[in-house]
mmCIF file of C-alpha atoms in Angstrom:
data_model
loop_
_atom_site.group_PDB
_atom_site.id
_atom_site.type_symbol
_atom_site.label_atom_id
_atom_site.label_comp_id
_atom_site.label_asym_id
_atom_site.label_seq_id
_atom_site.Cartn_x
_atom_site.Cartn_y
_atom_site.Cartn_z
ATOM 1 C CA MET A 1 -18.740 -80.239 -50.471
ATOM 2 C CA ALA A 2 -20.596 -77.059 -49.908
ATOM 3 C CA SER A 3 -22.849 -75.847 -52.554
ATOM 4 C CA PRO A 4 -22.145 -72.638 -54.387
ATOM 5 C CA ARG A 5 -25.429 -71.258 -53.187
ATOM 6 C CA PHE A 6 -24.496 -71.929 -49.573
ATOM 7 C CA LEU A 7 -21.129 -70.264 -50.106
ATOM 8 C CA SER A 8 -22.813 -67.333 -51.783
ATOM 9 C CA GLU A 9 -25.193 -66.905 -48.834
ATOM 10 C CA LEU A 10 -22.306 -67.185 -46.421
ATOM 11 C CA LEU A 11 -20.424 -64.539 -48.374
ATOM 12 C CA ASN A 12 -23.474 -62.254 -48.436
ATOM 13 C CA GLU A 13 -24.043 -62.767 -44.703
ATOM 14 C CA SER A 14 -20.390 -62.013 -44.043
ATOM 15 C CA LYS A 15 -20.546 -58.862 -46.171
ATOM 16 C CA GLN A 16 -23.767 -57.800 -44.466
ATOM 17 C CA ARG A 17 -22.316 -58.509 -41.028
ATOM 18 C CA ARG A 18 -19.149 -56.589 -41.964
ATOM 19 C CA ALA A 19 -21.294 -53.647 -43.184
ATOM 20 C CA GLU A 20 -23.329 -53.724 -39.954
ATOM 21 C CA LEU A 21 -20.122 -53.828 -37.898
ATOM 22 C CA THR A 22 -18.699 -50.950 -39.931
ATOM 23 C CA VAL A 23 -21.854 -48.903 -39.337
ATOM 24 C CA GLU A 24 -21.804 -49.844 -35.635
ATOM 25 C CA ASN A 25 -18.099 -48.923 -35.385
ATOM 26 C CA GLU A 26 -18.725 -45.571 -37.052
ATOM 27 C CA ARG A 27 -21.628 -44.892 -34.669
ATOM 28 C CA ARG A 28 -19.457 -45.792 -31.672
ATOM 29 C CA LYS A 29 -16.595 -43.737 -33.068
ATOM 30 C CA LYS A 30 -18.913 -40.714 -33.432
ATOM 31 C CA GLU A 31 -20.218 -41.267 -29.886
ATOM 32 C CA ALA A 32 -16.664 -41.483 -28.548
ATOM 33 C CA VAL A 33 -15.614 -38.335 -30.406
ATOM 34 C CA GLU A 34 -18.715 -36.519 -29.101
ATOM 35 C CA SER A 35 -18.002 -37.708 -25.538
ATOM 36 C CA VAL A 36 -14.392 -36.522 -25.782
ATOM 37 C CA ARG A 37 -15.602 -33.185 -27.205
ATOM 38 C CA LYS A 38 -18.073 -32.751 -24.331
ATOM 39 C CA ALA A 39 -15.461 -33.718 -21.743
ATOM 40 C CA THR A 40 -12.914 -31.352 -23.303
ATOM 41 C CA THR A 41 -15.468 -28.529 -23.466
ATOM 42 C CA THR A 42 -16.444 -29.098 -19.842
ATOM 43 C CA ALA A 43 -12.794 -29.174 -18.743
ATOM 44 C CA MET A 44 -11.970 -26.054 -20.762
ATOM 45 C CA ASP A 45 -15.013 -24.224 -19.370
ATOM 46 C CA SER A 46 -13.898 -25.087 -15.856
ATOM 47 C CA ILE A 47 -10.329 -23.991 -16.605
ATOM 48 C CA ASN A 48 -11.549 -20.798 -18.287
ATOM 49 C CA ILE A 49 -13.708 -19.938 -15.281
ATOM 50 C CA ASN A 50 -10.706 -20.425 -12.980
ATOM 51 C CA VAL A 51 -8.457 -18.410 -15.285
ATOM 52 C CA ALA A 52 -11.061 -15.617 -15.432
ATOM 53 C CA THR A 53 -11.291 -15.602 -11.635
ATOM 54 C CA ILE A 54 -7.505 -15.494 -11.303
ATOM 55 C CA TRP A 55 -7.268 -12.695 -13.882
ATOM 56 C CA HIS A 56 -9.965 -10.696 -12.075
ATOM 57 C CA ASN A 57 -8.191 -11.185 -8.726
ATOM 58 C CA GLN A 58 -4.891 -10.146 -10.290
ATOM 59 C CA GLN A 59 -6.496 -6.963 -11.664
ATOM 60 C CA GLN A 60 -7.902 -6.164 -8.221
ATOM 61 C CA LEU A 61 -4.507 -6.781 -6.593
ATOM 62 C CA GLU A 62 -2.761 -4.521 -9.103
ATOM 63 C CA ALA A 63 -5.340 -1.761 -8.522
ATOM 64 C CA GLU A 64 -4.938 -2.125 -4.761
ATOM 65 C CA ALA A 65 -1.140 -2.027 -5.128
ATOM 66 C CA ARG A 66 -1.435 1.224 -7.119
ATOM 67 C CA ARG A 67 -3.712 2.728 -4.446
ATOM 68 C CA LEU A 68 -1.320 1.604 -1.716
ATOM 69 C CA HIS A 69 1.617 3.154 -3.583
ATOM 70 C CA GLN A 70 -0.270 6.446 -3.985
ATOM 71 C CA ASN A 71 -1.285 6.428 -0.326
ATOM 72 C CA SER A 72 2.271 5.721 0.809
ATOM 73 C CA GLN A 73 3.593 8.565 -1.353
ATOM 74 C CA HIS A 74 0.952 10.885 0.123
ATOM 75 C CA PHE A 75 1.856 9.707 3.635
ATOM 76 C CA ALA A 76 5.566 10.258 2.970
ATOM 77 C CA LYS A 77 4.814 13.784 1.741
ATOM 78 C CA GLN A 78 2.703 14.505 4.824
ATOM 79 C CA ALA A 79 5.382 13.047 7.096
ATOM 80 C CA GLY A 80 7.954 15.332 5.452
ATOM 81 C CA GLN A 81 5.695 18.315 6.016
ATOM 82 C CA TRP A 82 5.216 17.342 9.651
ATOM 83 C CA VAL A 83 8.976 16.955 10.135
ATOM 84 C CA HIS A 84 9.539 20.382 8.580
ATOM 85 C CA ALA A 85 6.839 21.924 10.814
ATOM 86 C CA PHE A 86 8.303 20.212 13.883
ATOM 87 C CA ASN A 87 11.810 21.432 13.072
ATOM 88 C CA SER A 88 10.500 24.982 12.601
ATOM 89 C CA PHE A 89 8.636 24.757 15.904
ATOM 90 C CA SER A 90 11.738 23.395 17.611
ATOM 91 C CA GLN A 91 13.847 26.253 16.240
ATOM 92 C CA SER A 92 11.210 28.742 17.441
ATOM 93 C CA LEU A 93 11.294 27.199 20.907
ATOM 94 C CA LYS A 94 15.077 27.438 20.953
ATOM 95 C CA ALA A 95 14.862 31.072 19.901
ATOM 96 C CA LEU A 96 12.229 31.696 22.581
ATOM 97 C CA GLY A 97 14.506 30.051 25.130
ATOM 98 C CA ASP A 98 17.329 32.310 23.978
ATOM 99 C CA VAL A 99 15.089 35.390 24.306
ATOM 100 C CA GLU A 100 13.984 34.280 27.774
ATOM 101 C CA ASN A 101 17.620 33.751 28.787
ATOM 102 C CA TRP A 102 18.535 37.181 27.342
ATOM 103 C CA ALA A 103 15.642 38.766 29.250
ATOM 104 C CA ARG A 104 16.805 37.165 32.520
ATOM 105 C CA THR A 105 20.348 38.372 31.882
ATOM 106 C CA ILE A 106 19.113 41.915 31.171
ATOM 107 C CA GLU A 107 16.892 41.794 34.281
ATOM 108 C CA SER A 108 19.855 40.636 36.393
ATOM 109 C CA ASP A 109 22.079 43.371 34.934
ATOM 110 C CA MET A 110 19.389 45.998 35.551
ATOM 111 C CA ALA A 111 18.969 44.809 39.147
ATOM 112 C CA PHE A 112 22.749 45.059 39.622
ATOM 113 C CA ILE A 113 22.797 48.568 38.103
ATOM 114 C CA ASN A 114 19.833 49.585 40.268
ATOM 115 C CA SER A 115 21.479 48.318 43.449
ATOM 116 C CA SER A 116 24.730 50.013 42.432
ATOM 117 C CA LEU A 117 22.931 53.324 41.831
ATOM 118 C CA GLU A 118 21.098 53.001 45.150
ATOM 119 C CA GLN A 119 24.412 52.327 46.859
ATOM 120 C CA ILE A 120 25.994 55.354 45.183
ATOM 121 C CA GLN A 121 23.032 57.489 46.158
ATOM 122 C CA CYS A 122 23.259 56.267 49.756
ATOM 123 C CA ASN A 123 26.995 56.976 49.769
ATOM 124 C CA GLN A 124 26.434 60.451 48.382
ATOM 125 C CA ALA A 125 23.672 61.110 50.885
ATOM 126 C CA SER A 126 25.849 59.999 53.779
ATOM 127 C CA MET A 127 28.731 62.164 52.512
ATOM 128 C CA SER A 128 26.554 65.221 52.148
ATOM 129 C CA GLU A 129 25.011 64.833 55.621
ATOM 130 C CA PRO A 130 28.145 65.781 57.498
ATOM 131 C CA GLU A 131 28.500 68.878 55.335
ATOM 132 C CA ASP A 132 24.932 69.883 56.072
ATOM 133 C CA SER A 133 25.479 69.284 59.758
ATOM 134 C CA ARG A 134 28.635 71.512 59.674
ATOM 135 C CA GLY A 135 26.723 74.330 58.155
ATOM 136 C CA ASP A 136 24.197 74.261 60.995
ATOM 137 C CA GLU A 137 26.810 74.562 63.612
#
């Protein structure tokens, strides 16, 4: 049979080995936790950088969309002004065309009146010629 001293040494060795294993397990546990913390921090930093980039890009897109909206409103206003100016110009051209047509009509009427007056004058001159020739006889 084993001696009590031998059993006592075996028990002490077992306790010491268990204590060493416990210390080793705690050290490994701390290392694992630290590794997970570092990996998580690295992953979060990478994600945060990407999120910050996306947020910055989104802010730029929103600012550009606002500028585009303002520019399109300004363009629409200018286009409306151009349409109004064009319509006014078109109406002026129509009125000018009407005045030109009126002037041609007046000119034609005046030419007709002039030719009629010349014809009347010729007729009167030819009618008064025989009277003048009778007086000379």
